[in-house]
Structure formats: C-alpha cells, structure tokens
Coordinates of C-alpha atoms in Angstrom, one line a residue:
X1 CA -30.7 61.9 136.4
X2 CA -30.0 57.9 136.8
X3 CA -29.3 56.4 140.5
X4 CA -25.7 56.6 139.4
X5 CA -25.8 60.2 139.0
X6 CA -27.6 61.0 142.2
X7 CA -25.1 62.9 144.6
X8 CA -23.5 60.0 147.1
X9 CA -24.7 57.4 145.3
X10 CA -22.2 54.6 144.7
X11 CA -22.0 53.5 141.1
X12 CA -23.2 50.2 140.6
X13 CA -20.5 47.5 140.5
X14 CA -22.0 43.8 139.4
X15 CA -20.4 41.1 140.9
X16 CA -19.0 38.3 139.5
X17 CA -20.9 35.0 138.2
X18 CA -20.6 32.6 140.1
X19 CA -18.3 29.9 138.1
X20 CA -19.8 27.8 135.6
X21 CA -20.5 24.2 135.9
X22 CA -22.7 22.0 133.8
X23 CA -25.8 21.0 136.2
X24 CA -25.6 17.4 134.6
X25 CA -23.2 15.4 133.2
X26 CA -23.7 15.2 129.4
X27 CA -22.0 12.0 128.2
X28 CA -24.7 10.0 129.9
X29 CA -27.2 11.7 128.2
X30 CA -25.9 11.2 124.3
X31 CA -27.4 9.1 122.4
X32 CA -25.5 6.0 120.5
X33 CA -24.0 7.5 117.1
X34 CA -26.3 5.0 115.4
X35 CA -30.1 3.6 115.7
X36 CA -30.0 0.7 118.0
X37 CA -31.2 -2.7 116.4
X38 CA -31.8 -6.1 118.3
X39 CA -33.0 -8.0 115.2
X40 CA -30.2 -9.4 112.9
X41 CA -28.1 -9.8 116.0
X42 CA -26.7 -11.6 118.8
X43 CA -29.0 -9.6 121.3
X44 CA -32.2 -10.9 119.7
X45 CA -31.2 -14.3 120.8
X46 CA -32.2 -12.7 124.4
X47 CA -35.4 -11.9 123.4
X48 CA -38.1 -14.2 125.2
X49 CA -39.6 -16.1 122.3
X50 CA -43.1 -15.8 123.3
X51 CA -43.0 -12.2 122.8
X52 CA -41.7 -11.7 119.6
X53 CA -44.4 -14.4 118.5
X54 CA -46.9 -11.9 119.9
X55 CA -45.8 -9.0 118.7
X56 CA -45.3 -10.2 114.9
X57 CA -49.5 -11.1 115.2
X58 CA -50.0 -7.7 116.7
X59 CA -47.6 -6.6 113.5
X60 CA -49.7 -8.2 111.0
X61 CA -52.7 -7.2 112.8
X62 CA -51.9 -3.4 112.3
X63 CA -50.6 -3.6 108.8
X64 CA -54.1 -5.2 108.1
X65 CA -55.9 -2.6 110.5
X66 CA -53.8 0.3 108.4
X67 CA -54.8 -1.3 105.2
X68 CA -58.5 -1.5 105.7
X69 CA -58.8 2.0 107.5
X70 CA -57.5 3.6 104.6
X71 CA -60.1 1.5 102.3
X72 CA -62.8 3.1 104.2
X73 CA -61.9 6.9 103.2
X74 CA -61.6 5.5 99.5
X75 CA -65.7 4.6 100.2
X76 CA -66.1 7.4 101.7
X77 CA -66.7 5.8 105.3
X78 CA -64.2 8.0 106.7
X79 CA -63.4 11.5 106.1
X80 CA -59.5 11.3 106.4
X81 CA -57.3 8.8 107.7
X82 CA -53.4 9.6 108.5
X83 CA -52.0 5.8 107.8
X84 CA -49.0 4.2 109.9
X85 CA -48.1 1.8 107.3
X86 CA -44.5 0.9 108.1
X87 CA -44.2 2.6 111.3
X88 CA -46.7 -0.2 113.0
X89 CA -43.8 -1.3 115.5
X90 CA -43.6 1.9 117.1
X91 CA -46.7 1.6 117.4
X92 CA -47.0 -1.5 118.5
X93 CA -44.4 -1.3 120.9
X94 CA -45.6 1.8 122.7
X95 CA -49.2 -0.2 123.6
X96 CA -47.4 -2.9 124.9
X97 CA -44.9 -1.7 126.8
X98 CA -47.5 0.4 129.5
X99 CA -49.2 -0.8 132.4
X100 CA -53.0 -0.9 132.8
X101 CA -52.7 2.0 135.1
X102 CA -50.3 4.2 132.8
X103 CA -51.1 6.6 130.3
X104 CA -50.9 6.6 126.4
X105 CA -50.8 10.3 124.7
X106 CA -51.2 9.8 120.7
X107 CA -50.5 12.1 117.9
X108 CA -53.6 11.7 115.1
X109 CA -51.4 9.0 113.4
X110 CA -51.2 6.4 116.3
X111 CA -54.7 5.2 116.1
X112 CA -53.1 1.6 115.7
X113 CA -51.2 2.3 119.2
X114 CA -55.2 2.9 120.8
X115 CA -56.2 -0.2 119.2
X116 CA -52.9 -2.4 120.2
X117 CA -53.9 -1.0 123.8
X118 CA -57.2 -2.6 123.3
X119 CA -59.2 0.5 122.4
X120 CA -62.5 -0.9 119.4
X121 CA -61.0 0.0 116.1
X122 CA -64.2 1.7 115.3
X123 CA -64.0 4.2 118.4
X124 CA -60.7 5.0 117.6
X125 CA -61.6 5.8 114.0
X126 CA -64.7 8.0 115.4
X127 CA -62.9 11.1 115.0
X128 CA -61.7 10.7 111.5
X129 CA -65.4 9.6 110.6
X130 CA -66.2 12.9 111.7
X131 CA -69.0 11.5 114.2
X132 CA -67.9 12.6 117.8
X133 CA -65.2 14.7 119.2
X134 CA -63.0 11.4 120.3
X135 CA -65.3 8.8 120.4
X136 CA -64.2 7.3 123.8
X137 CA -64.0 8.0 127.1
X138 CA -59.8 8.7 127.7
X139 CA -60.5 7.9 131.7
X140 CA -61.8 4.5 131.1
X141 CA -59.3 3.4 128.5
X142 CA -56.3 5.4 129.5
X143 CA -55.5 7.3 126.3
X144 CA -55.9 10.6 125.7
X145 CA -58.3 12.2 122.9
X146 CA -56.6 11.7 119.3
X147 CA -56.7 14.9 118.0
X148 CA -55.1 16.7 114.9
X149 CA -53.3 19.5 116.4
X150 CA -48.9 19.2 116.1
X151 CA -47.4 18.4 119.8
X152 CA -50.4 19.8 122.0
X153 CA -50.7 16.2 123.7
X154 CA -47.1 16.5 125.0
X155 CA -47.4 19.2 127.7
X156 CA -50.8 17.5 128.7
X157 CA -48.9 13.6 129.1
X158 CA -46.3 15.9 131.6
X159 CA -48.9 17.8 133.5
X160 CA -50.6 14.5 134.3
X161 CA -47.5 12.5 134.8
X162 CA -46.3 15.1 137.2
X163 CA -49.6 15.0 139.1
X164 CA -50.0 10.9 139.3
X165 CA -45.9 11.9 141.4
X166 CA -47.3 13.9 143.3
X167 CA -50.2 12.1 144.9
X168 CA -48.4 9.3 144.7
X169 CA -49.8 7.4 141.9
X170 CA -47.8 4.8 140.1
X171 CA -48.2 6.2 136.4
X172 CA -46.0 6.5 133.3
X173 CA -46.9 8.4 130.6
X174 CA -46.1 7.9 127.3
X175 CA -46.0 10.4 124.8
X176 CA -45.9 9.9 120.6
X177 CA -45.5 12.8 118.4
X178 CA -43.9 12.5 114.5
X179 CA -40.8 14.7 113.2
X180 CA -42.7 17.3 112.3
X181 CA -44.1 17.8 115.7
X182 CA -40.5 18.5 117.5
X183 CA -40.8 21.8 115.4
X184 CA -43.7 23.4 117.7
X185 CA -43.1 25.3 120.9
X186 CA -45.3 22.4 122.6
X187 CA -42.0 20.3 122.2
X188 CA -40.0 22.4 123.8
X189 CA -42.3 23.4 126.8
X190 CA -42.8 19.9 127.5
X191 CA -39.8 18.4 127.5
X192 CA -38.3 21.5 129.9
X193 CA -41.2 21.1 132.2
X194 CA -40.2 17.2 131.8
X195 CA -36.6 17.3 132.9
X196 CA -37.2 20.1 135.9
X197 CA -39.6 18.2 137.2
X198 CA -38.4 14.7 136.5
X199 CA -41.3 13.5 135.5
X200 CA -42.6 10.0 134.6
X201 CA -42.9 10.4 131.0
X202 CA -41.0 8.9 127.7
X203 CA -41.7 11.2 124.7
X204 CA -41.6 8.4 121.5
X205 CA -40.5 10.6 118.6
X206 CA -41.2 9.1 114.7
X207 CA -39.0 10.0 113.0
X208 CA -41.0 9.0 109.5
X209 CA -38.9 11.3 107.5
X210 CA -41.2 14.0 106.3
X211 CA -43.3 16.6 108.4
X212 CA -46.1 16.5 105.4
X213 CA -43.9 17.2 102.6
X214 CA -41.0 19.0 104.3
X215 CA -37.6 16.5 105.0
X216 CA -36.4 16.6 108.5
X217 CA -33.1 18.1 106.8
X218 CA -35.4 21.4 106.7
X219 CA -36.2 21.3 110.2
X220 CA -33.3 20.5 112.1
X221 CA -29.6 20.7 112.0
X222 CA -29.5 18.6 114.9
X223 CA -27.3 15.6 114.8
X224 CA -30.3 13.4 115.5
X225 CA -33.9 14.3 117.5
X226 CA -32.6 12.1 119.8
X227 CA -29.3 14.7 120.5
X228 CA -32.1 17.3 121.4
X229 CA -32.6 15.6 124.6
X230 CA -29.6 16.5 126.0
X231 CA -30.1 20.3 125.9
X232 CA -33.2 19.5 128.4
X233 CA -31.0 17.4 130.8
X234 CA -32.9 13.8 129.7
X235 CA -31.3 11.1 128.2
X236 CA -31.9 10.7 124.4
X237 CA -32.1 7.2 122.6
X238 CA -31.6 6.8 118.8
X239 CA -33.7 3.5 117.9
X240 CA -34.3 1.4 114.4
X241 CA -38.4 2.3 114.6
X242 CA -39.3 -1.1 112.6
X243 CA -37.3 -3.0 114.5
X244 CA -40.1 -4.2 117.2
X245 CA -37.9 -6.0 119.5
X246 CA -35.3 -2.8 120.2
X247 CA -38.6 -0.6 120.1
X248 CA -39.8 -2.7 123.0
X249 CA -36.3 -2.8 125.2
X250 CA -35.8 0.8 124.3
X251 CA -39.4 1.6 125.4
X252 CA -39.1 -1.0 128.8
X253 CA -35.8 0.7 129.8
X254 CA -37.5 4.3 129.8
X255 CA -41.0 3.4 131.2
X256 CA -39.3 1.4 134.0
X257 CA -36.8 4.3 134.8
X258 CA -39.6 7.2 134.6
X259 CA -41.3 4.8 137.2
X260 CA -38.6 4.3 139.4
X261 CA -38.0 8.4 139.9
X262 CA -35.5 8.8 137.0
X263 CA -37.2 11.1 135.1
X264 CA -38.1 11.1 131.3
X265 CA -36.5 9.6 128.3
X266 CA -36.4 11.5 124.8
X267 CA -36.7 8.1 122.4
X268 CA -36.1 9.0 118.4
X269 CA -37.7 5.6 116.7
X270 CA -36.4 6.0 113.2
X271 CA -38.7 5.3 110.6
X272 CA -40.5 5.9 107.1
X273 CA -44.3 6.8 106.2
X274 CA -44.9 4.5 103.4
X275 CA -48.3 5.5 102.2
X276 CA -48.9 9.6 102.0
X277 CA -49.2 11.6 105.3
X278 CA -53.1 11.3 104.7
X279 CA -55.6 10.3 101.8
X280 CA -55.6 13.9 100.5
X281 CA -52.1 14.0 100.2
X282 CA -49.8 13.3 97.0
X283 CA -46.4 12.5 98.3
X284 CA -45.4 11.8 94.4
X285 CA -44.8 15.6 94.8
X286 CA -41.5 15.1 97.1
X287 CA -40.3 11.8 97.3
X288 CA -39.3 9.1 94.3
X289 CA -40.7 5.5 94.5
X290 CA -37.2 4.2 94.8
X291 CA -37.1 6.0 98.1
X292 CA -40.2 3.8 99.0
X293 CA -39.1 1.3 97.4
X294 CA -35.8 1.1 99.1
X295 CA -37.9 1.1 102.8
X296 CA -39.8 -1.8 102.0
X297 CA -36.8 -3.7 102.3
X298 CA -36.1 -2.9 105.7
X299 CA -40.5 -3.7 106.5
X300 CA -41.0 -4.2 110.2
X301 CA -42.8 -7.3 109.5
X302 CA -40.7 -8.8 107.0
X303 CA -37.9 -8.1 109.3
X304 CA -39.0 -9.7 111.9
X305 CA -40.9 -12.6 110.2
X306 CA -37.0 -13.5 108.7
X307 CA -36.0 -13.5 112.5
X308 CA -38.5 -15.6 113.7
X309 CA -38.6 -17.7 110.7
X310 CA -34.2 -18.8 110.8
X311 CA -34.7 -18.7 115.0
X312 CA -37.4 -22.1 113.9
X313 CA -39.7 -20.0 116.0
X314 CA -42.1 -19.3 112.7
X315 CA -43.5 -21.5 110.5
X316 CA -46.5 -21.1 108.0
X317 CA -49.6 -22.4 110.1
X318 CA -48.0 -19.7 112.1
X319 CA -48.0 -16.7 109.6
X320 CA -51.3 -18.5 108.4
X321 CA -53.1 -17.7 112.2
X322 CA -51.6 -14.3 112.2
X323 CA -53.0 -13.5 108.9
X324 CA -56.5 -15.0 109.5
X325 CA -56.8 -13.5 112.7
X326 CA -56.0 -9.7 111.0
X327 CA -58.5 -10.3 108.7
X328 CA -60.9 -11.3 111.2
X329 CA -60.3 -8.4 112.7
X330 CA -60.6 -6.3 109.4
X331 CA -64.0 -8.0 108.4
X332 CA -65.7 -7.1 111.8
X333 CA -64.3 -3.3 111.2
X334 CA -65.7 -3.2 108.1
X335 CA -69.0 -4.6 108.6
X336 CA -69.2 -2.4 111.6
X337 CA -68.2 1.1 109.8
X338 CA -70.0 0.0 107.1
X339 CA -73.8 0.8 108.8
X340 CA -74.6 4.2 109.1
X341 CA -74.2 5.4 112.7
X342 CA -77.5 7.0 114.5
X343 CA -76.5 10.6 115.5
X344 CA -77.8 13.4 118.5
X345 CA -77.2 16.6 117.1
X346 CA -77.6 17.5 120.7
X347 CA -74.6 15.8 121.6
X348 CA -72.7 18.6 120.3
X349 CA -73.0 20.4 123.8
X350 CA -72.0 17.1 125.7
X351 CA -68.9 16.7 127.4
X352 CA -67.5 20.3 126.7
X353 CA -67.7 22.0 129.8
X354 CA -68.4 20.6 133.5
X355 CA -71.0 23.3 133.6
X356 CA -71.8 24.8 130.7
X357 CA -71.5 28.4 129.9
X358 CA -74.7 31.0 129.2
X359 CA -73.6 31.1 125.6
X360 CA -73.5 27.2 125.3
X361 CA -76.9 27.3 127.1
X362 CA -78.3 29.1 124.9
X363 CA -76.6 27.5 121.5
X364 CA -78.4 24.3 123.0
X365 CA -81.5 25.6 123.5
X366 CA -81.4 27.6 119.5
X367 CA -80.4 24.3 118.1
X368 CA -83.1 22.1 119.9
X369 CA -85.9 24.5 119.2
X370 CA -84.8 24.3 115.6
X371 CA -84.8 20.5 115.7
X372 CA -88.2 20.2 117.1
X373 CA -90.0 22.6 114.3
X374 CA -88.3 20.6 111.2
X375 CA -90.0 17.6 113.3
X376 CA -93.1 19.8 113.2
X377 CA -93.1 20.5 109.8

C-alpha cells in the first residue's frame, strides 16, 4: 500500500512550476556569426604600433622555438613533442595578455605559451624529455604543470581562480585546451562551476581542426565552440586564431572583465595544426596537402609581417633582428638539450605528497637499497 492508498490520506497534487524565465539574457552572450579579425582592416590601424612589432618577434621566435623542438625528437633528445606550428599567436597572445600575478593553465601543446611567459625553453621541454614530472616549479612561474591528460587543467584554473576571489586576490586565470578537449566531461564541469561562480577565468579554445585524427565535424554539431558558451550563461567569442592582434583584444577584453567581477569568457581561437598532432603521428592518414597547403596562406606570421610591412612599420633590418634573435634563442636550446642531463633516481619520490605515504616510504627505501648494492658491486 502507497501513501496514496493509506485510508485519509490525501492524494498527492504537485503544484505548478513556477513560470519559466531565462536566468540570463542570451543575445549578449552569442558569439559574432564569423571569427573576428583586426589584421587586414580599419581596426588594426588602432593597434599601438609597438606592440604588434613585439609580438611579430615573439611570432618568429615561436615558429623558430616549434621548429627546433621538434628537431630534437628527430635526434632523439626528446621523447615526443606535440608542435604548435601555425597556432603560435594563440599562443603568443595568451602569455602576453596576463599579469605577473595571474595564472596560465596549458594543455601539452602550449609549451611555446610557458616559454612566451618567460618560462627556460628547456624546463618546459623537461616533460617531453621524459626527465622530471614538469620540470619547474608552477608557484614560482605561475603556470600550471603541462601534462598530457585532455581538459583536466580546466577545473583546476576555476578552482584556483575562484579561490584567489575569495581571499581577495587579484588573479585571472587563463585556461587553453584544443578541440578535442571540449569533448571531455572536464569541459563541461569547468565551465558550469565557471559561470555559477563567476569566476575570473577565460577558457582559450584551439580550434586546430582535428582532435588527433578526428574533424571537429565528428565532435560537435554545434554552430561554433564558441556557441557552447552560451548554454553555461558566459559569453562566447569566435576569433581568427593566427590573427595576433584580434587574439590579443579578444584575450584583453576577457582577462580585464574576469578581473573586474564579470565572470568568465568562452574564447574559440580558430585555427590549424600544420605539422602532425605529435612526431609519432601520420596525419597523411586524414587530411590532403592542399588542405595544408591552403593554411599556409593565411600563416600568422606572414599575416602579420604583410601588415606591418604596408603600415611602414617593418622593414628587413627588422625581420633580419627578429630572425637572428629566434635563432639565438634556438642555438642556446640546442646546445643546452644537447648534454645529457645528471639524474636522482630518488627524485622519483620528491614532490608527490606533502608527507608521504607508508607505501611511498617504503618504495623509497626498496629503491635506495637497490641503488647502493649496484654501487657495491
């Protein structure tokens, strides 16, 4: 017998639903049809000129920092290396858009955004060497372990973000993840936690075109990743990703918003993975070269290098420094990556655990014990 059916009982009657009403206005929120671009048009006549000059040498920079990276898995220096040729000003945009005091929260790809925020190349390559679990410390510098997992970063950037708000810290965090990440659950439960909360954090989206081998067209039926910000309550912005100067207004706007108290921004930087997603992939096996091909038109550096160049703001003892400086940059890498590295198999156990467990105690202990007979012997 059900409480209905009891003898006196009233049958249970639900009331009405209170009348619906959207908790946020949605038109704000959209995103414009198409990717914003500043280069090519009258708004890149705003741009200060100082800054575009510096961000085409931190352009170069990267494409040489990409270029010599992924020589050094070739000689076997590094065990893998996820290249950002082509996407280098979303990357360089992201580093130079942050405060010293904010936060950068990288996918595996965005080494070059560590570097560009002044991290040493050959720290942020210490993970793909294989040597140390990140190879810096993320307190000092500000960036968060690079790490292989899809979209795991993203609920960490809120958490701290929402934590900096609530002591009172003045901190953005900036969050990158590719396509492919926007397909794990981490997405989602960030970017909720994100709006609720209004927290200080811009997720950067690149939108490269492939999640490893699989189109975006087989991820989403979404308008745009960008539209996907609207369903959280967050505004969504639909950028050209290799052009720097929108990447940088786009990227301003948000940071400065989330640090006023208006909450995140969802920014889809739309882009294209020139080289394969890493050394051990062949990406012969789902895209044509004239798909490549057709990209390297639209080059973030050859895009703005033309800008500079017709604005008289470029000339070739300018692209001359640039280049020389890159490969300055490139030779010191080199030579550095280049000796073997001295290595503490003890360090295994360092940095894992405030205090370490009885089982990690005693893995230490098995390990040194083992160390110090093959000295022995």
């Amino acid at each position: 017998m059900t409480i209905q059916e009891m003898p006196g009982s009233t049958a249970y009657r639900p009331s009405p639903p209170p009348a619906w009403k959207p908790r946020t206005d949605p038109a704000p929120l959209l995103p414009d049809p198409e990717p914003y671009r500043v280069l090519g048009t009258e708004a890149a006549a705003r741009v200060d000129p100082a800054l575009m000059r510096t961000l085409y040498a931190e352009l170069v920079r990267g494409r040489r920092y990409n270029a010599q990276a992924t020589a050094l898995t070739r000689q076997g220096r590094l065990a893998v290396y996820p290249s950002s040729t082509g996407q280098e000003a979303c990357e360089v945009a992201a580093a130079a858009v942050l405060k010293e005091q904010d936060w950068l929260f990288p996918s595996y790809r965005d080494t070059l955004a560590a570097v560009a925020r002044g991290l040493d190349p050959v720290q942020a390559l210490t993970l793909l060497r294989g040597d140390w679990h990140t190879g810096y410390d993320p307190r000092e510098v500000r960036i968060a372990p690079l790490c292989t997992p899809l979209a795991t970063q993203l609920p960490h950037a809120v958490g701290l973000a929402h934590a900096a708000r609530l002591k009172g810290d003045d901190v953005v965090a900036l969050a990158m993840v590719g396509d492919g990440g926007t397909s794990e659950g981490d997405f989602h439960e960030a970017l909720n936690f994100a709006a609720v909360w209004q927290a200080p954090v811009v997720f950067l989206v690149q939108n490269n075109g492939f999640a490893i081998s699989v189109p975006l067209a087989k991820q989403t039926a979404a308008p745009s990743l960008a539209h996907k910000a609207v369903g959280y309550g967050m505004p969504g912005r639909l950028v050209d990703g290799n052009d720097v100067a929108a990447m940088h207004e786009v990227l301003t706007e948000a940071v400065e918003r989330a640090r006023r108290g208006g909450g995140p921004t969802l920014i889809e930087a739309v882009t294209y993975r020139m080289e394969a997603h890493t050394n051990a992939d062949d990406a012969t096996r789902y895209r044509v070269d004239a798909e490549v091909e057709a990209w390297r038109d639209h080059d973030p550096i050859v895009l703005l290098e033309r800008e500079l160049t017709e604005r008289g703001m470029l000339d070739d003892d300018g692209v001359r420094a640039a280049r020389e400086a890159a490969e300055a940059m490139a030779a010191d890498l080199r030579a550095r990556m280049n000796a073997d590295p001295v290595l503490d198999p003890m360090e295994l156990f360092a940095q894992v655990y405030t205090e370490r467990t009885a089982q990690l105690r005693e893995q230490e202990a098995q390990l040194r014990a083992e160390l110090e007979a093959e000295a022995e012997r």
